[in-house]
Amino acid sequence: MARLDTLKAKAGERALFLRSFVAHPRLVGAVLPTSRRAVRDMLDLAPIPSARRVVELGAGTGVYTGELLDRMAPDASLLAFEIDSRMAAELRKRIVDPRLRVVADSAEALGAHLEDGPADAIVSGLPFTSLPLAAREAILDVAQRALAADGTMLVLQYSPLIQGELERRFGSVRRRISAFNVPPAFLFACTRSSGAAVRGGER
Ligand SMILES: C[S@@+](CC[C@H](N)C(=O)[O-])C[C@H]1O[C@@H](n2cnc3c(N)ncnc32)[C@H](O)[C@@H]1O
């Protein structure tokens, strides 16, 4: 019975995700949520257990959110952005955790919501290559400014196209491919090397 409930919940999440894709294909950028295996592969690229403040961009149905909370310390915090208000509302209902704040707003507004200091980790599931150029640049600008000097930004994409832009902005980018996803996912872990410029001011 418990297994049947889990399967029903999963089918409901997938249906919600697909509806959102049909309504806004360029913003959602995928027909299925990221696989559990790819989520784990991505989060293995950053020291999430020691992070005080974590930010998630494009939380969707929460596949990263749950795994992040499982890995985070009891007194850490997670600020999750999801522009689709229905998905954000479902996420708030499904994952109740005092460390989590779900913001139904664009990731472009990150600076206005990150009150307690820079983020130690930023985890992005945003489809950067299909977002409007202005939104992509605004989000990367704000994320770059919000990241602590020794923080890590993780980015999942379905192509390697963004890699050059990430390298120019952050200085150091490690790449891994997770084959256990439809389609296979490119995972990027970005850290700031001393030479990398921070747009809008140095930290
Ligand atoms: C490819 S889906 C990833 C969802 C989830 N993280 C996953 O891996 O299954 C991208 C998500 O980003 C959201 N999104 C798109 N543009 C956004 C923005 N500017 N700010 C916040 N969320 C956004 C979409 O609504 C969608 O839920």
PDB file of N, CA and C and ligand atoms in Angstrom, residues 17 20 24 26-30 32-35 39 56-64 81-84 87 103 105-108 124-127 131 135 139 156 158, ligand 1:
ATOM      1  N   PHE A  17       4.857  18.234 -13.810  1.00  0.00           N
ATOM      2  CA  PHE A  17       6.050  18.683 -14.525  1.00  0.00           C
ATOM      3  C   PHE A  17       5.762  18.784 -16.027  1.00  0.00           C
ATOM      4  N   SER A  20       3.585  21.682 -16.922  1.00  0.00           N
ATOM      5  CA  SER A  20       4.355  22.918 -16.882  1.00  0.00           C
ATOM      6  C   SER A  20       5.224  23.041 -18.137  1.00  0.00           C
ATOM      7  N   HIS A  24       5.094  26.072 -20.769  1.00  0.00           N
ATOM      8  CA  HIS A  24       6.266  26.971 -20.899  1.00  0.00           C
ATOM      9  C   HIS A  24       7.507  26.152 -21.257  1.00  0.00           C
ATOM     10  N   ARG A  26      10.238  26.585 -22.952  1.00  0.00           N
ATOM     11  CA  ARG A  26      11.602  27.153 -22.873  1.00  0.00           C
ATOM     12  C   ARG A  26      12.036  27.397 -21.432  1.00  0.00           C
ATOM     13  N   LEU A  27      11.072  27.614 -20.563  1.00  0.00           N
ATOM     14  CA  LEU A  27      11.424  27.832 -19.154  1.00  0.00           C
ATOM     15  C   LEU A  27      11.673  26.512 -18.438  1.00  0.00           C
ATOM     16  N   VAL A  28      10.925  25.485 -18.822  1.00  0.00           N
ATOM     17  CA  VAL A  28      11.060  24.200 -18.110  1.00  0.00           C
ATOM     18  C   VAL A  28      12.201  23.378 -18.733  1.00  0.00           C
ATOM     19  N   GLY A  29      12.264  23.332 -20.050  1.00  0.00           N
ATOM     20  CA  GLY A  29      13.453  22.795 -20.720  1.00  0.00           C
ATOM     21  C   GLY A  29      13.613  21.284 -20.669  1.00  0.00           C
ATOM     22  N   ALA A  30      12.675  20.548 -20.082  1.00  0.00           N
ATOM     23  CA  ALA A  30      12.769  19.077 -20.024  1.00  0.00           C
ATOM     24  C   ALA A  30      11.362  18.530 -19.815  1.00  0.00           C
ATOM     25  N   LEU A  32      10.826  15.563 -18.263  1.00  0.00           N
ATOM     26  CA  LEU A  32      10.815  14.755 -17.030  1.00  0.00           C
ATOM     27  C   LEU A  32      11.703  15.419 -15.981  1.00  0.00           C
ATOM     28  N   PRO A  33      11.373  15.251 -14.708  1.00  0.00           N
ATOM     29  CA  PRO A  33      12.304  15.719 -13.673  1.00  0.00           C
ATOM     30  C   PRO A  33      13.649  14.979 -13.805  1.00  0.00           C
ATOM     31  N   THR A  34      14.703  15.565 -13.266  1.00  0.00           N
ATOM     32  CA  THR A  34      16.025  14.930 -13.281  1.00  0.00           C
ATOM     33  C   THR A  34      15.968  13.601 -12.515  1.00  0.00           C
ATOM     34  N   SER A  35      16.720  12.607 -13.012  1.00  0.00           N
ATOM     35  CA  SER A  35      16.699  11.301 -12.344  1.00  0.00           C
ATOM     36  C   SER A  35      17.418  11.391 -10.992  1.00  0.00           C
ATOM     37  N   VAL A  39      20.845  13.471  -9.902  1.00  0.00           N
ATOM     38  CA  VAL A  39      20.817  14.412  -8.771  1.00  0.00           C
ATOM     39  C   VAL A  39      21.949  14.080  -7.803  1.00  0.00           C
ATOM     40  N   GLU A  56      18.784  26.947  -4.193  1.00  0.00           N
ATOM     41  CA  GLU A  56      18.427  26.114  -5.336  1.00  0.00           C
ATOM     42  C   GLU A  56      17.680  26.977  -6.347  1.00  0.00           C
ATOM     43  N   LEU A  57      18.044  26.873  -7.618  1.00  0.00           N
ATOM     44  CA  LEU A  57      17.411  27.675  -8.671  1.00  0.00           C
ATOM     45  C   LEU A  57      16.645  26.744  -9.616  1.00  0.00           C
ATOM     46  N   GLY A  58      15.328  26.948  -9.738  1.00  0.00           N
ATOM     47  CA  GLY A  58      14.518  26.096 -10.608  1.00  0.00           C
ATOM     48  C   GLY A  58      14.245  24.762  -9.948  1.00  0.00           C
ATOM     49  N   ALA A  59      13.571  24.815  -8.801  1.00  0.00           N
ATOM     50  CA  ALA A  59      13.404  23.604  -7.971  1.00  0.00           C
ATOM     51  C   ALA A  59      12.444  22.587  -8.587  1.00  0.00           C
ATOM     52  N   GLY A  60      11.517  23.027  -9.448  1.00  0.00           N
ATOM     53  CA  GLY A  60      10.576  22.095 -10.086  1.00  0.00           C
ATOM     54  C   GLY A  60       9.779  21.329  -9.045  1.00  0.00           C
ATOM     55  N   THR A  61       9.732  20.003  -9.213  1.00  0.00           N
ATOM     56  CA  THR A  61       8.964  19.181  -8.284  1.00  0.00           C
ATOM     57  C   THR A  61       9.810  18.743  -7.078  1.00  0.00           C
ATOM     58  N   GLY A  62      11.047  19.239  -6.991  1.00  0.00           N
ATOM     59  CA  GLY A  62      11.798  19.049  -5.747  1.00  0.00           C
ATOM     60  C   GLY A  62      12.735  17.871  -5.687  1.00  0.00           C
ATOM     61  N   VAL A  63      13.158  17.356  -6.860  1.00  0.00           N
ATOM     62  CA  VAL A  63      14.054  16.193  -6.805  1.00  0.00           C
ATOM     63  C   VAL A  63      15.396  16.527  -6.140  1.00  0.00           C
ATOM     64  N   TYR A  64      15.895  17.752  -6.373  1.00  0.00           N
ATOM     65  CA  TYR A  64      17.111  18.153  -5.666  1.00  0.00           C
ATOM     66  C   TYR A  64      16.810  18.541  -4.225  1.00  0.00           C
ATOM     67  N   PHE A  81      14.172  28.568  -5.310  1.00  0.00           N
ATOM     68  CA  PHE A  81      13.393  29.398  -6.233  1.00  0.00           C
ATOM     69  C   PHE A  81      12.704  28.540  -7.276  1.00  0.00           C
ATOM     70  N   GLU A  82      11.409  28.810  -7.498  1.00  0.00           N
ATOM     71  CA  GLU A  82      10.677  28.151  -8.581  1.00  0.00           C
ATOM     72  C   GLU A  82       9.673  29.159  -9.133  1.00  0.00           C
ATOM     73  N   ILE A  83       9.832  29.479 -10.419  1.00  0.00           N
ATOM     74  CA  ILE A  83       9.020  30.547 -11.021  1.00  0.00           C
ATOM     75  C   ILE A  83       7.574  30.117 -11.263  1.00  0.00           C
ATOM     76  N   ASP A  84       7.337  28.809 -11.414  1.00  0.00           N
ATOM     77  CA  ASP A  84       5.974  28.306 -11.657  1.00  0.00           C
ATOM     78  C   ASP A  84       5.269  28.193 -10.304  1.00  0.00           C
ATOM     79  N   MET A  87       3.991  24.699  -9.180  1.00  0.00           N
ATOM     80  CA  MET A  87       5.045  23.774  -8.721  1.00  0.00           C
ATOM     81  C   MET A  87       5.579  24.228  -7.357  1.00  0.00           C
ATOM     82  N   VAL A 103      10.583  30.025  -2.630  1.00  0.00           N
ATOM     83  CA  VAL A 103      10.225  31.353  -3.132  1.00  0.00           C
ATOM     84  C   VAL A 103       9.632  31.188  -4.534  1.00  0.00           C
ATOM     85  N   ASP A 105       9.260  32.830  -7.270  1.00  0.00           N
ATOM     86  CA  ASP A 105       9.723  34.042  -7.962  1.00  0.00           C
ATOM     87  C   ASP A 105      10.860  33.616  -8.891  1.00  0.00           C
ATOM     88  N   SER A 106      11.258  34.551  -9.746  1.00  0.00           N
ATOM     89  CA  SER A 106      12.380  34.242 -10.633  1.00  0.00           C
ATOM     90  C   SER A 106      13.690  34.240  -9.846  1.00  0.00           C
ATOM     91  N   ALA A 107      14.577  33.369 -10.262  1.00  0.00           N
ATOM     92  CA  ALA A 107      15.920  33.326  -9.668  1.00  0.00           C
ATOM     93  C   ALA A 107      16.626  34.668  -9.811  1.00  0.00           C
ATOM     94  N   GLU A 108      16.150  35.506 -10.746  1.00  0.00           N
ATOM     95  CA  GLU A 108      16.753  36.842 -10.901  1.00  0.00           C
ATOM     96  C   GLU A 108      16.635  37.659  -9.616  1.00  0.00           C
ATOM     97  N   SER A 124      21.769  24.711  -9.498  1.00  0.00           N
ATOM     98  CA  SER A 124      20.854  25.162 -10.543  1.00  0.00           C
ATOM     99  C   SER A 124      20.402  24.034 -11.457  1.00  0.00           C
ATOM    100  N   GLY A 125      19.079  23.904 -11.590  1.00  0.00           N
ATOM    101  CA  GLY A 125      18.499  22.999 -12.579  1.00  0.00           C
ATOM    102  C   GLY A 125      17.877  23.803 -13.705  1.00  0.00           C
ATOM    103  N   LEU A 126      18.225  25.091 -13.814  1.00  0.00           N
ATOM    104  CA  LEU A 126      17.619  25.961 -14.832  1.00  0.00           C
ATOM    105  C   LEU A 126      18.122  25.591 -16.228  1.00  0.00           C
ATOM    106  N   PRO A 127      17.228  25.625 -17.221  1.00  0.00           N
ATOM    107  CA  PRO A 127      17.666  25.320 -18.598  1.00  0.00           C
ATOM    108  C   PRO A 127      18.281  26.564 -19.235  1.00  0.00           C
ATOM    109  N   LEU A 131      16.619  29.574 -21.936  1.00  0.00           N
ATOM    110  CA  LEU A 131      16.045  30.786 -21.316  1.00  0.00           C
ATOM    111  C   LEU A 131      16.353  31.992 -22.209  1.00  0.00           C
ATOM    112  N   ALA A 135      17.530  36.944 -19.311  1.00  0.00           N
ATOM    113  CA  ALA A 135      17.268  36.247 -18.038  1.00  0.00           C
ATOM    114  C   ALA A 135      18.491  35.414 -17.648  1.00  0.00           C
ATOM    115  N   ILE A 139      20.556  36.055 -14.228  1.00  0.00           N
ATOM    116  CA  ILE A 139      20.638  35.006 -13.195  1.00  0.00           C
ATOM    117  C   ILE A 139      22.103  34.655 -12.906  1.00  0.00           C
ATOM    118  N   LEU A 156      23.311  21.941 -13.863  1.00  0.00           N
ATOM    119  CA  LEU A 156      22.996  20.795 -14.719  1.00  0.00           C
ATOM    120  C   LEU A 156      22.442  21.320 -16.040  1.00  0.00           C
ATOM    121  N   TYR A 158      21.690  20.036 -20.484  1.00  0.00           N
ATOM    122  CA  TYR A 158      21.619  18.912 -21.410  1.00  0.00           C
ATOM    123  C   TYR A 158      22.548  19.083 -22.607  1.00  0.00           C
TER     124      TYR A 158
HETATM  125  C1  LIG B   1      14.618  21.545 -16.189  1.00  0.00           C
HETATM  126  S1  LIG B   1      13.440  22.025 -14.944  1.00  0.00           S
HETATM  127  C2  LIG B   1      14.308  21.365 -13.530  1.00  0.00           C
HETATM  128  C3  LIG B   1      13.419  21.080 -12.353  1.00  0.00           C
HETATM  129  C4  LIG B   1      14.102  20.275 -11.237  1.00  0.00           C
HETATM  130  N1  LIG B   1      15.203  20.990 -10.646  1.00  0.00           N
HETATM  131  C5  LIG B   1      14.597  18.955 -11.762  1.00  0.00           C
HETATM  132  O1  LIG B   1      15.801  18.806 -11.872  1.00  0.00           O
HETATM  133  O2  LIG B   1      13.772  18.093 -12.079  1.00  0.00           O
HETATM  134  C6  LIG B   1      13.681  23.771 -14.799  1.00  0.00           C
HETATM  135  C7  LIG B   1      12.823  24.452 -13.757  1.00  0.00           C
HETATM  136  O3  LIG B   1      13.227  25.821 -13.653  1.00  0.00           O
HETATM  137  C8  LIG B   1      12.074  26.649 -13.511  1.00  0.00           C
HETATM  138  N2  LIG B   1      12.452  28.001 -13.938  1.00  0.00           N
HETATM  139  C9  LIG B   1      12.626  28.451 -15.208  1.00  0.00           C
HETATM  140  N3  LIG B   1      13.018  29.738 -15.193  1.00  0.00           N
HETATM  141  C10 LIG B   1      13.120  30.105 -13.888  1.00  0.00           C
HETATM  142  C11 LIG B   1      13.513  31.297 -13.226  1.00  0.00           C
HETATM  143  N4  LIG B   1      13.873  32.387 -13.907  1.00  0.00           N
HETATM  144  N5  LIG B   1      13.511  31.311 -11.879  1.00  0.00           N
HETATM  145  C12 LIG B   1      13.154  30.208 -11.157  1.00  0.00           C
HETATM  146  N6  LIG B   1      12.756  29.058 -11.729  1.00  0.00           N
HETATM  147  C13 LIG B   1      12.750  28.993 -13.085  1.00  0.00           C
HETATM  148  C14 LIG B   1      11.034  25.945 -14.370  1.00  0.00           C
HETATM  149  O4  LIG B   1       9.718  26.345 -14.038  1.00  0.00           O
HETATM  150  C15 LIG B   1      11.344  24.482 -14.072  1.00  0.00           C
HETATM  151  O5  LIG B   1      10.627  24.013 -12.959  1.00  0.00           O
END
